[in-house]
Coordinates of C-alpha atoms in Angstrom, one line a residue:
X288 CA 0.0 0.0 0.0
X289 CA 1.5 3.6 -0.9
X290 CA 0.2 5.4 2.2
X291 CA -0.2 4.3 5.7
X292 CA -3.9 6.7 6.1
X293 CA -6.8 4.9 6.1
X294 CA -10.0 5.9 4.1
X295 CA -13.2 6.1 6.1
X296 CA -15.6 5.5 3.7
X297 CA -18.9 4.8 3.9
X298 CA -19.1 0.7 3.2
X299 CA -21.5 -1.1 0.4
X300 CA -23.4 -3.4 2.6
X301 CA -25.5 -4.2 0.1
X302 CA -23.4 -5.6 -1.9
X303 CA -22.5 -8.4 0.0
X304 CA -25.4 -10.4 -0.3
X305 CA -24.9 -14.2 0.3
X306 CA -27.2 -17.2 -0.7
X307 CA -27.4 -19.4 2.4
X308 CA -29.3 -22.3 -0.7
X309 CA -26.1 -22.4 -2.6
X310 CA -23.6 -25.1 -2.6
X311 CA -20.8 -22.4 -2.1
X312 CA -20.0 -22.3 1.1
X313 CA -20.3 -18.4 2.7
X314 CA -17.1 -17.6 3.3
X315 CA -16.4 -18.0 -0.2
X316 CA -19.0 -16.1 -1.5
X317 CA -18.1 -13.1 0.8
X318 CA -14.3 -13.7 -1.0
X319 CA -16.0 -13.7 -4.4
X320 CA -18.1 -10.3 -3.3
X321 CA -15.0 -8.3 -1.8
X322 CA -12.8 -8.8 -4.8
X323 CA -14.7 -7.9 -7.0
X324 CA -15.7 -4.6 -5.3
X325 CA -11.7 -4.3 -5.1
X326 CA -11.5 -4.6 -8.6
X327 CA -14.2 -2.6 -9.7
X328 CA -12.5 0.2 -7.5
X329 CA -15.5 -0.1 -5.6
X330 CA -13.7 0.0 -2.5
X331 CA -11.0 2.2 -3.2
X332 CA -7.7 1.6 -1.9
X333 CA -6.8 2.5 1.3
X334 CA -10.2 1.6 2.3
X335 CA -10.7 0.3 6.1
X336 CA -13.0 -2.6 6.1
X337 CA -15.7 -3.3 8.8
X338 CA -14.0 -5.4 11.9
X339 CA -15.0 -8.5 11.3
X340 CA -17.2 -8.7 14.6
X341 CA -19.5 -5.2 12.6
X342 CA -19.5 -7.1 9.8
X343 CA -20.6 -10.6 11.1
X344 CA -23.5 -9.0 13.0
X345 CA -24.5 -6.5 9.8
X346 CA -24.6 -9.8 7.7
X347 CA -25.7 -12.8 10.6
X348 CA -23.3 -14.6 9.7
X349 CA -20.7 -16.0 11.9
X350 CA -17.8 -14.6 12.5
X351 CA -14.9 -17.3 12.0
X352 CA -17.1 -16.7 8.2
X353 CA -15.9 -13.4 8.2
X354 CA -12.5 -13.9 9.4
X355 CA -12.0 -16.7 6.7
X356 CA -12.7 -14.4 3.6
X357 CA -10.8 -11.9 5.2
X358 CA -7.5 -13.9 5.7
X359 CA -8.0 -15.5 2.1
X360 CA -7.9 -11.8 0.8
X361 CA -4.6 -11.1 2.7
X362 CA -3.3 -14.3 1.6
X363 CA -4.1 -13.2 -2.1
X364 CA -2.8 -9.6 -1.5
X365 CA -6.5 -7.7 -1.6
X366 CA -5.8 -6.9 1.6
X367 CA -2.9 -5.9 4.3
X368 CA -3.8 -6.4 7.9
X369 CA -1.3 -5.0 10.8
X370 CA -1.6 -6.3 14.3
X371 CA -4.5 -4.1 16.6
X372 CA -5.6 -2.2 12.6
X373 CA -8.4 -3.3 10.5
X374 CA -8.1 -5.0 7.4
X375 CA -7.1 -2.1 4.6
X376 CA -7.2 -2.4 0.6
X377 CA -4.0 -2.6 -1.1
X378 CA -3.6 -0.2 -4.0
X379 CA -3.2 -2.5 -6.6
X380 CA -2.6 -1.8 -10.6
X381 CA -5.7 -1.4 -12.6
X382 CA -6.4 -4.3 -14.1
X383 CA -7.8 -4.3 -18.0
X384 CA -11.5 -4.3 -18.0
X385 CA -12.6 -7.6 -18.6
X386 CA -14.5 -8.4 -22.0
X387 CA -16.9 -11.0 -23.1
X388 CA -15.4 -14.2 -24.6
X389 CA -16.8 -13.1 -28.0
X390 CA -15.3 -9.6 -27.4
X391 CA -11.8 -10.8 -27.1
X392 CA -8.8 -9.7 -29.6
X393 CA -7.0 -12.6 -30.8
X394 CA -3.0 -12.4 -29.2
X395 CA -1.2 -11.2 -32.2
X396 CA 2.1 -13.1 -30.2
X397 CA 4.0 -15.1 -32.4
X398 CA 4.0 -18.5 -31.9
X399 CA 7.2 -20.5 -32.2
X400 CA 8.0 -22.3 -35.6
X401 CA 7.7 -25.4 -34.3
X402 CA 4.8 -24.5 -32.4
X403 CA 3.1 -23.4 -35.6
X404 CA 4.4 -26.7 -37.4
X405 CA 2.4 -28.6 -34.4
X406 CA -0.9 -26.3 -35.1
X407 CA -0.6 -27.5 -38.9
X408 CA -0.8 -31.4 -38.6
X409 CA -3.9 -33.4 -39.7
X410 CA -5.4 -35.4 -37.7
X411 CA -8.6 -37.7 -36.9
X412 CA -10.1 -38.9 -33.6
X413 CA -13.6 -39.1 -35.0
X414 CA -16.1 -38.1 -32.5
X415 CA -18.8 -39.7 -29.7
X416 CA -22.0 -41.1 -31.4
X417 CA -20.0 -41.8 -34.8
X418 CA -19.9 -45.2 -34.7
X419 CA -19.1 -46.0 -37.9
X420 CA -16.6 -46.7 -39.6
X421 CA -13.7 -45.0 -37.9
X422 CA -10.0 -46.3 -38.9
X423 CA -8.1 -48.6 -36.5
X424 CA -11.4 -48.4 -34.4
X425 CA -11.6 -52.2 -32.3
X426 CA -14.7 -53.4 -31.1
X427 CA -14.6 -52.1 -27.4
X428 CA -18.4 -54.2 -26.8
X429 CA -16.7 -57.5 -26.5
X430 CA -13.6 -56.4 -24.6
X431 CA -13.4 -58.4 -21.3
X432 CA -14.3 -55.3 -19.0
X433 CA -15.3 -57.2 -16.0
X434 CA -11.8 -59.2 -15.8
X435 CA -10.1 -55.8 -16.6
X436 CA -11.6 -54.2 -13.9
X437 CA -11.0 -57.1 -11.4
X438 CA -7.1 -57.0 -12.4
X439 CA -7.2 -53.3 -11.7
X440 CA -9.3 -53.3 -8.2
X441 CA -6.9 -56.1 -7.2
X442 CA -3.9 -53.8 -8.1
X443 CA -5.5 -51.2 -6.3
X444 CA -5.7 -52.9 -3.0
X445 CA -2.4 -54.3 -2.7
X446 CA -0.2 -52.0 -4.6
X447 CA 1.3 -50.4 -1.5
X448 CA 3.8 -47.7 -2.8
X449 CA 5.3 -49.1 -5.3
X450 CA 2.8 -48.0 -7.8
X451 CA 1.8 -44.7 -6.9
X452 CA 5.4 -42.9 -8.1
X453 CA 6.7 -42.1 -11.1
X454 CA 9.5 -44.9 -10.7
X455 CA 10.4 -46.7 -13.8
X456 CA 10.5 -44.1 -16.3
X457 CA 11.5 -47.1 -18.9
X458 CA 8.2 -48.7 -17.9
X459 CA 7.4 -51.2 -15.1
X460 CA 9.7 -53.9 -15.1
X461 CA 6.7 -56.9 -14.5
X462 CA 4.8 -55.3 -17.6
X463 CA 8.1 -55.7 -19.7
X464 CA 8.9 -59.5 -19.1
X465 CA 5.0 -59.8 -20.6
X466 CA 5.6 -57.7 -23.7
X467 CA 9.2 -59.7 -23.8
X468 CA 7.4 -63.2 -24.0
X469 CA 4.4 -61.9 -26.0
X470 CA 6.8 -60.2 -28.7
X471 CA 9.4 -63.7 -29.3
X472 CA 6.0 -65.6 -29.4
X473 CA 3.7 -63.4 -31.8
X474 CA 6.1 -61.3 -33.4
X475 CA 9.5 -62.7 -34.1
X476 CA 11.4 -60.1 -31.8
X477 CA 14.1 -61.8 -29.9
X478 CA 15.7 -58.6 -27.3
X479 CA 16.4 -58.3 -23.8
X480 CA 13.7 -56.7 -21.1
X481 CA 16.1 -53.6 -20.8
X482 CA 15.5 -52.4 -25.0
X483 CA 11.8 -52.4 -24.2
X484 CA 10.3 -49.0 -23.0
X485 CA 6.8 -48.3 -22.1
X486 CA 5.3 -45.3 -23.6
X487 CA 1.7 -43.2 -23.5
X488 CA 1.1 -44.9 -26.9
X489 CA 2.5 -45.2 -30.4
X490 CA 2.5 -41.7 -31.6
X491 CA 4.6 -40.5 -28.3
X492 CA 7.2 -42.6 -29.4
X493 CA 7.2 -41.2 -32.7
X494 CA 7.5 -37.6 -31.3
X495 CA 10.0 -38.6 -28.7
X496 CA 12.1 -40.7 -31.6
X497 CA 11.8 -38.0 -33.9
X498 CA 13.1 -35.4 -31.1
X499 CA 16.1 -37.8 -30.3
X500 CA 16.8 -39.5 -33.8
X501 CA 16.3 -36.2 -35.9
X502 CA 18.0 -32.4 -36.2
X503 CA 16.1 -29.8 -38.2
X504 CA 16.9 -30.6 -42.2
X505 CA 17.8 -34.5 -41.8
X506 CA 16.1 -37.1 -44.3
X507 CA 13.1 -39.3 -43.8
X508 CA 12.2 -41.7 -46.5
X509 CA 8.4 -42.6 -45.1
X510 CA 5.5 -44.8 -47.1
X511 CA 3.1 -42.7 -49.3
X512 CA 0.3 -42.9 -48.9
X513 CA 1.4 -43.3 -45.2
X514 CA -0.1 -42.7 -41.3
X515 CA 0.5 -39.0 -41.6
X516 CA 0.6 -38.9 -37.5
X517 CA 4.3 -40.0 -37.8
X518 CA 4.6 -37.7 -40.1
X519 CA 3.4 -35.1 -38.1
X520 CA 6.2 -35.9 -35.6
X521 CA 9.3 -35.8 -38.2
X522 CA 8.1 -32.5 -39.5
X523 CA 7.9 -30.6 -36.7
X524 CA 10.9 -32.1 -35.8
X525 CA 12.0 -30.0 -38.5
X526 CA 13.1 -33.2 -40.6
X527 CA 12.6 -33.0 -44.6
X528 CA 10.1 -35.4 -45.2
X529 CA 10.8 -37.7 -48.3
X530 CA 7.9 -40.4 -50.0
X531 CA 8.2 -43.6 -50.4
X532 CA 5.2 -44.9 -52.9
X533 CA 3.6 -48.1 -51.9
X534 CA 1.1 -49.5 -54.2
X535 CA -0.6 -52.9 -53.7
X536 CA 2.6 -54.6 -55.9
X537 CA 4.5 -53.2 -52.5
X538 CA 7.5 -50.7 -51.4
X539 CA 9.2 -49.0 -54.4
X540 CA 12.2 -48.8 -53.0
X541 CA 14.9 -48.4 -56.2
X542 CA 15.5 -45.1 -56.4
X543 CA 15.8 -44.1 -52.5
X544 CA 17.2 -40.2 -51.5
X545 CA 20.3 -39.6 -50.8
X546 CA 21.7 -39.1 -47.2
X547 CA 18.7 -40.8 -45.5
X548 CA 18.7 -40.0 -41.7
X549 CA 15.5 -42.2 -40.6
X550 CA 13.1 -44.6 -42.8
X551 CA 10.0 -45.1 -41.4
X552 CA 8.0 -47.9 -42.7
X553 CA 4.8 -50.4 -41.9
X554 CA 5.7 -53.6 -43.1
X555 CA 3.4 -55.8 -41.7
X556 CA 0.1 -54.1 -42.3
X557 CA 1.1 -51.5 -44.4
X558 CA -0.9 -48.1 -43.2
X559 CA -3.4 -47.5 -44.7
X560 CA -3.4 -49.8 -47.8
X561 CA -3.2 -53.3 -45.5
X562 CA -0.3 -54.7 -47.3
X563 CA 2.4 -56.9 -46.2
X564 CA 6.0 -56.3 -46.8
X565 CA 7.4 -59.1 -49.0
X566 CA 10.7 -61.3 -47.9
X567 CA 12.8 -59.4 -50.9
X568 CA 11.7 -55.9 -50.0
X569 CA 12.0 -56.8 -46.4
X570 CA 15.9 -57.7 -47.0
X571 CA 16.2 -54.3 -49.4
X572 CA 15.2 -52.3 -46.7
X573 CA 17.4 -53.7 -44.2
X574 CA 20.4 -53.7 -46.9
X575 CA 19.5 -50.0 -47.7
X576 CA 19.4 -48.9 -44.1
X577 CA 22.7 -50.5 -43.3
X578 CA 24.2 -49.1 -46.7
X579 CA 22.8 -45.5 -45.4
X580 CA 23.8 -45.6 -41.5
X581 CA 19.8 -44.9 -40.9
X582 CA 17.6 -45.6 -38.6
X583 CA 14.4 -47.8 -39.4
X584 CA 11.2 -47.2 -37.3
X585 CA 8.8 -50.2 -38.2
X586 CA 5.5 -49.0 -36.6
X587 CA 3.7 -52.4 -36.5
X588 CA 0.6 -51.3 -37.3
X589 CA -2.0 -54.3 -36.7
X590 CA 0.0 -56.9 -36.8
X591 CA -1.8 -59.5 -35.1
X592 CA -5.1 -59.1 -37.6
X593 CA -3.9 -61.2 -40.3
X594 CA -6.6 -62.8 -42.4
X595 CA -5.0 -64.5 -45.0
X596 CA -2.2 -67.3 -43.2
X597 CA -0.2 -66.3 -40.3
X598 CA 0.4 -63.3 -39.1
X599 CA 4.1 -61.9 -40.6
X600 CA 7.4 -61.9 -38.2
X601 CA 8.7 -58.5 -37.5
X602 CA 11.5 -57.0 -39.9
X603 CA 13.0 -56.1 -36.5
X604 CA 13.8 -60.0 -35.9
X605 CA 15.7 -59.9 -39.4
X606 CA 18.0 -57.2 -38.0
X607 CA 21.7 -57.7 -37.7
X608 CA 22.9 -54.3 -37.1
X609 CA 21.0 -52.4 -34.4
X610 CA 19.5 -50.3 -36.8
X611 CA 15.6 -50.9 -36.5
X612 CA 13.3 -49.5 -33.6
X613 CA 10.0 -51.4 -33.3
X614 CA 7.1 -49.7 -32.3
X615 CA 3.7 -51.3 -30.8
X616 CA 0.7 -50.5 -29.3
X617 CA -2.1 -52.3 -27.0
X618 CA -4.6 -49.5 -29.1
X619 CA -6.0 -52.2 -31.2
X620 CA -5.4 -55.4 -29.3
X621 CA -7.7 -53.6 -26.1
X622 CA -9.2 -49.9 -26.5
X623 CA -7.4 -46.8 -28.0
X624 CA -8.5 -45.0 -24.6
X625 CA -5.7 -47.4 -22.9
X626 CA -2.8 -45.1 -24.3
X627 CA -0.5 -47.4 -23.8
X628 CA 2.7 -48.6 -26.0
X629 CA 6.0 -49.5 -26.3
X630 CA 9.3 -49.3 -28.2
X631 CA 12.5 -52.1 -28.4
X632 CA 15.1 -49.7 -28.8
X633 CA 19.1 -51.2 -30.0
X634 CA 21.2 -51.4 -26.4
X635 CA 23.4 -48.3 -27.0
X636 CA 20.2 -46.1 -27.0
X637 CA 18.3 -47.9 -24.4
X638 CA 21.1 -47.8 -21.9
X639 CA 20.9 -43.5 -22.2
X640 CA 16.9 -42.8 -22.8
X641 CA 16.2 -41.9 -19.0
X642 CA 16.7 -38.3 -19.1
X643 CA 14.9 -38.3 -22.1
X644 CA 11.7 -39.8 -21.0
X645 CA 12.0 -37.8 -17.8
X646 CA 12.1 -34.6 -19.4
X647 CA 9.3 -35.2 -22.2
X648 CA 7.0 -37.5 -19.2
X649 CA 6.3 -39.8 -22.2
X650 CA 5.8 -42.7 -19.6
X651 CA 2.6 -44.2 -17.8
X652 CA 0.9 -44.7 -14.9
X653 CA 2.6 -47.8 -13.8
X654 CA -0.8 -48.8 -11.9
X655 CA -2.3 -48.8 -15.3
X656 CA 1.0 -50.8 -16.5
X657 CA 0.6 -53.4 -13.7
X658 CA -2.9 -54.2 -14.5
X659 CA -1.6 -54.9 -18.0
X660 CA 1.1 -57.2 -17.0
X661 CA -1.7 -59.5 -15.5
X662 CA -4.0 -59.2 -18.3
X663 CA -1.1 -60.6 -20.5
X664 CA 0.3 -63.4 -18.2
X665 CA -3.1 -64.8 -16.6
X666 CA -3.4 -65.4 -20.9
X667 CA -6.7 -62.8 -21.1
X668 CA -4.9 -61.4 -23.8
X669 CA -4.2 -64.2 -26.1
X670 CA -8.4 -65.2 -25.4
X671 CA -9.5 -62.0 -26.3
X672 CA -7.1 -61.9 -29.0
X673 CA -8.1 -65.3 -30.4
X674 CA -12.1 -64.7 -29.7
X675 CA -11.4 -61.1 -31.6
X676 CA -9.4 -62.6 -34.8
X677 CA -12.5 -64.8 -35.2
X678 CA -15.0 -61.9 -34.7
X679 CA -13.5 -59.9 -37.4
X680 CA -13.5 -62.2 -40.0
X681 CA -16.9 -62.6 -40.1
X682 CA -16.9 -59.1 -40.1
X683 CA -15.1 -58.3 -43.0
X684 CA -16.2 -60.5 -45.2
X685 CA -19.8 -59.3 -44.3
X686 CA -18.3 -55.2 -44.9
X687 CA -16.6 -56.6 -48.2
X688 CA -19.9 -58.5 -49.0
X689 CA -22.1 -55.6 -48.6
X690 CA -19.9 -52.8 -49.6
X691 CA -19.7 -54.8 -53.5
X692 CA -23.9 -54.7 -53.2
X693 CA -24.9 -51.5 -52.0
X694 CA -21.7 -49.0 -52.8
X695 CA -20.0 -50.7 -56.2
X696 CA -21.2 -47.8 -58.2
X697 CA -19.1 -45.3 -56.3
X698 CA -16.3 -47.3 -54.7
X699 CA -13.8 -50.7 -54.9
X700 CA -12.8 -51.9 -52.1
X701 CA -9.0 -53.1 -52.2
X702 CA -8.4 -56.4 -51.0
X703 CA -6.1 -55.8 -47.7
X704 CA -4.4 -58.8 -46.3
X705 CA -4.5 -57.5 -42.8
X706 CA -5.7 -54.8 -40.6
X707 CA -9.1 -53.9 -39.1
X708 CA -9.8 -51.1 -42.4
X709 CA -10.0 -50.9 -45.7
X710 CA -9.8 -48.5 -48.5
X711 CA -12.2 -48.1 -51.1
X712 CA -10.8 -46.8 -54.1
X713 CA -13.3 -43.9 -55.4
X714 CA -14.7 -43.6 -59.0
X715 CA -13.1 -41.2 -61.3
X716 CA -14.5 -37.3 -60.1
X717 CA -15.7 -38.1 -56.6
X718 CA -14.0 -36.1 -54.2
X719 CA -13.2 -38.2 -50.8
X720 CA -13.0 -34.9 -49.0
X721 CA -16.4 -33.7 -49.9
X722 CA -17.6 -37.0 -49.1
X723 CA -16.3 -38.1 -45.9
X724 CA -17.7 -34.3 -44.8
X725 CA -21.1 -36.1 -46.0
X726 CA -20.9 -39.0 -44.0
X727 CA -20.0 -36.8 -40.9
X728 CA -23.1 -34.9 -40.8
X729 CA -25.1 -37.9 -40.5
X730 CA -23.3 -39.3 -38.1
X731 CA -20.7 -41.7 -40.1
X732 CA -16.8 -41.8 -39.4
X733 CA -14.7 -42.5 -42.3
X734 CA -11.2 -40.9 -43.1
X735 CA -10.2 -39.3 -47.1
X736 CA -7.6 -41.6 -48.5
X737 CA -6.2 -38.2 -49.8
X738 CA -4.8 -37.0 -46.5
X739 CA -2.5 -39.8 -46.6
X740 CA -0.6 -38.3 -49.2
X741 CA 1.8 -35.6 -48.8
X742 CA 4.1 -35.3 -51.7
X743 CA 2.3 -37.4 -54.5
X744 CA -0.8 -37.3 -56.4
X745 CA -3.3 -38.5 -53.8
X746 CA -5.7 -41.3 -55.1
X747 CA -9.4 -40.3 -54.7
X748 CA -10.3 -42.5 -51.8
X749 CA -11.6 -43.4 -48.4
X750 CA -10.3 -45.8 -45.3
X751 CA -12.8 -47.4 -43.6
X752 CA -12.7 -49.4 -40.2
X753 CA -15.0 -52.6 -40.3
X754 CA -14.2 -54.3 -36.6
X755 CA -16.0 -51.9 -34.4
X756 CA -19.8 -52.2 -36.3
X757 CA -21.6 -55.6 -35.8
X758 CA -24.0 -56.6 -38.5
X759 CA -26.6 -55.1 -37.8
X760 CA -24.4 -51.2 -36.7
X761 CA -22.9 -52.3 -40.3
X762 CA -25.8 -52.8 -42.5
X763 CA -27.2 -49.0 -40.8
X764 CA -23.5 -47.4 -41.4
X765 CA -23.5 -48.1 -44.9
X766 CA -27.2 -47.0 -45.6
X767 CA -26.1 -44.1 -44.5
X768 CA -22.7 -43.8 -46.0
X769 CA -24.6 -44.1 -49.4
X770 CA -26.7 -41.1 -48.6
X771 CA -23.5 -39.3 -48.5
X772 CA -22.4 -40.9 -51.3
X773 CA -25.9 -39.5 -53.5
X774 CA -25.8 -36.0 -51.8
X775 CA -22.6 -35.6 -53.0
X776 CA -23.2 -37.1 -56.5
X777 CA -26.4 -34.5 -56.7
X778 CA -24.1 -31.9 -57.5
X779 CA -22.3 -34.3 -60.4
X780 CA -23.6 -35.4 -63.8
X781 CA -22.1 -38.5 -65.7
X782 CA -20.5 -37.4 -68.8
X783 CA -22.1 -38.3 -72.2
X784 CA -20.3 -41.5 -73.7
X785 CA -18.1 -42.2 -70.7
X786 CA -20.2 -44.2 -67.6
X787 CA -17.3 -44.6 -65.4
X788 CA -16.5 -41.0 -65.2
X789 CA -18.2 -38.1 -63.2
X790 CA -18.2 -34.4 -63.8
X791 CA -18.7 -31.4 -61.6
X792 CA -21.8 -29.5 -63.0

């Protein structure tokens, strides 16, 4: 306060008006009240409030109520309060009058370059009530939520403090002898407990990777059309993004850029086409990579959902020279909400990624990382895993079946060997933009097959996920989907002589 005089003013009374119904208890609306007469400069500063025995009997309240707003006040600086004085208003700068929410300027400050980079990435979460046919979507109705609960109540009650921390940045050491045993089984990755670390899911290992793998300018060969959410994470790195095509022959790989830093790939269920990486292009890669001193990140992308003979071994198992990273995630196997996943990093990386996981906090709850190292050992993951592969089966053939009966004028379905979507290819002048925008306003989640491409000519398309829609959900999603499919098409005519092809009136 800039003087010690005290003002003398007559005091608002009425003002103070409290609501002895409301949940809020009294003390805090007498808080509420008093600031903001303070900062309306409705009580000036300088002003000497009522003691707080005046202004418990003016108001009939009690008055440790009083006392209790008045020390919160002096705690937030409102007010200064000297021994045998009454409480006094600081003089405090004028604070900006405050403005509506629709009233506010935009900041004009700059964000940083990479923050603008991480404003500018696509993305695709879909949204409640959707429930078709979102992308990598599993079936969350059949997911065993009454063992999963169990598993985590029991953790809950005995966990003590060894679960309650933030030990084991790497990941908990119970839930990594699981993944260790699940991976040499499934998966054909043959490493040590200490290369595995636990992440908040596959996309923050991507970001950390790219963070610790990556300066500003450095190479990335990556698929095209490709999961453009590790993309995301290379670019802002600031890394120069180079494509890779894929088509349904496989990974062009013959003429690859020069001085490649990083080449990311999806070899087992190639994202988003559902592809699987061939023996010969498998060794290629590996060669190139070795040739190039890069890194290779093999995101494997549903793995397990194989529907035509077993499910692939991992190029990781293939490598000789500690250059690939392998990258899974629980997403599909359980629920996406689980945001867990995990890396198997080469030893002379693994043995220094502590500080790094510290400082990003790209590690989870380990109570959440417990629960899943019983859900894997107790085998509740290889039943659901088993009871799921034969669930989605019937499932796609059904989508293929009706797909071909209800939406072959508009769409061809490619004939994925794995994964729980599919791309239709679009007809010549349909615009998968326009009508996946369709399909959202009534209440159907597809993705364009266009924003998986970044550098080439993007193939008219959409990606569709089939596992999470039972027959009946499946047989409604499509009607609908066709809708969107016609109330796009109202705006198109066919042109004369040539059925295949639309045109933009």
């Amino acid at each position: 306060m800039s003087s010690a005089r005290c003002l003398r003013q007559s005091f608002p009374l009425d003002m103070l008006a409290v609501d002895r119904t409301s949940d809020m208890s009294l003390h805090r609306q007498l808080h509420r009240a008093l600031v903001k007469m303070i900062q309306d400069r409705t009580l000036a500063a300088g002003t000497a409030l009522p003691s707080t025995r005046e202004l418990a009997a003016d108001l009939a309240l009690a008055r440790n109520t009083i006392i209790a707003a008045y020390d919160q006040l002096v705690t937030e600086g409102y007010l200064v309060n000297r021994q045998g004085a009454r409480y006094v208003v600081v003089d405090l700068p004028l604070l900006p009058k405050l403005q509506t929410p629709s009233l506010i300027i935009p900041s004009e400050r700059p964000l940083s370059v990479r923050g603008t980079a991480l404003m500018h990435q696509p993305f695709h979460h879909g949204s409640p009530g959707c429930f078709a046919f979102h992308p990598g979507m599993p079936d969350a109705h059949n997911f065993p939520f009454g063992v999963w609960g169990r598993l985590l109540a029991r953790r809950a009650s005995f966990a003590g403090d060894s679960l309650f921390g933030t030990y084991h940045v790497t990941g908990l050491p119970e839930l990594k002898e699981a993944i260790l045993g699940y991976l040499a089984s499934s998966r054909g990755v043959i490493c040590t407990k200490e290369q595995i670390v636990i992440t908040t899911g596959a996309q923050a290992a991507f970001d950390l990777l790219a963070r610790l793998l990556l300066d500003p300018g450095d190479r990335v060969w990556m698929e095209e059309p490709g999961y453009y959410g590790a993309k995301a994470a290379f670019t802002v790195a600031g890394a120069d993004v180079r494509p890779m095509p894929v088509t349904l022959e496989g990974w062009q790989m013959g003429r690859p850029p020069k001085n490649i830093r990083l080449i990311y790939v999806t070899p087992a269920c190639q994202h988003p086409l559902g592809t699987s990486m061939r023996m010969d292009q498998r060794l290629q890669l590996l060669e190139l990579a070795e040739r190039s001193n890069a890194w290779i990140i093999e995101d494997d992308f549903d793995g397990e959902y194989r529907f035509q003979g077993r499910p692939v071994p991992a190029v990781h198992g293939m490598d000789r020279s500690g250059n690939v990273i392998y990258v899974g995630t629980f997403a599909k196997l359980l629920f996406p909400a689980l945001r867990l996943g995990f890396m198997v990093l080469p030893p002379g990386l693994c043995d220094r990624i502590h500080p790094a996981l510290s400082t990003t906090g790209q590690f989870p709850p380990l109570f959440l990382q417990a629960a899943l190292a019983d859900f894997i050992v107790e085998g509740h993951m290889s039943r659901h895993l088993k009871r799921m592969r034969r669930i989605y089966a019937g499932r796609r053939q059904f989508f293929y079946w009706i797909c071909e009966e209800r939406l072959s004028d508009y769409m061809q379905l490619l004939n994925a060997e794995a994964g729980i979507q599919v791309v239709g290819h679009l007809r010549k002048g349909l615009s998968d933009i326009q009508i996946s925008e369709a399909a959202t306003r009534l209440g159907i989640n597809v993705s364009p097959l266009s924003k998986y491409y970044q550098h080439e000519t993007p193939i008219q398309g959409l990606v569709l996920g089939y596992a999470a829609c039972n027959k009946a959900q499946t047989e409604l999603g499509i009607g609908q989907l066709e809708r969107a499919f016609e109330e796009h098409i109202r705006v198109f005519r066919p042109i004369p002589g040539d059925s295949g092809t639309i045109k933009l009136v």
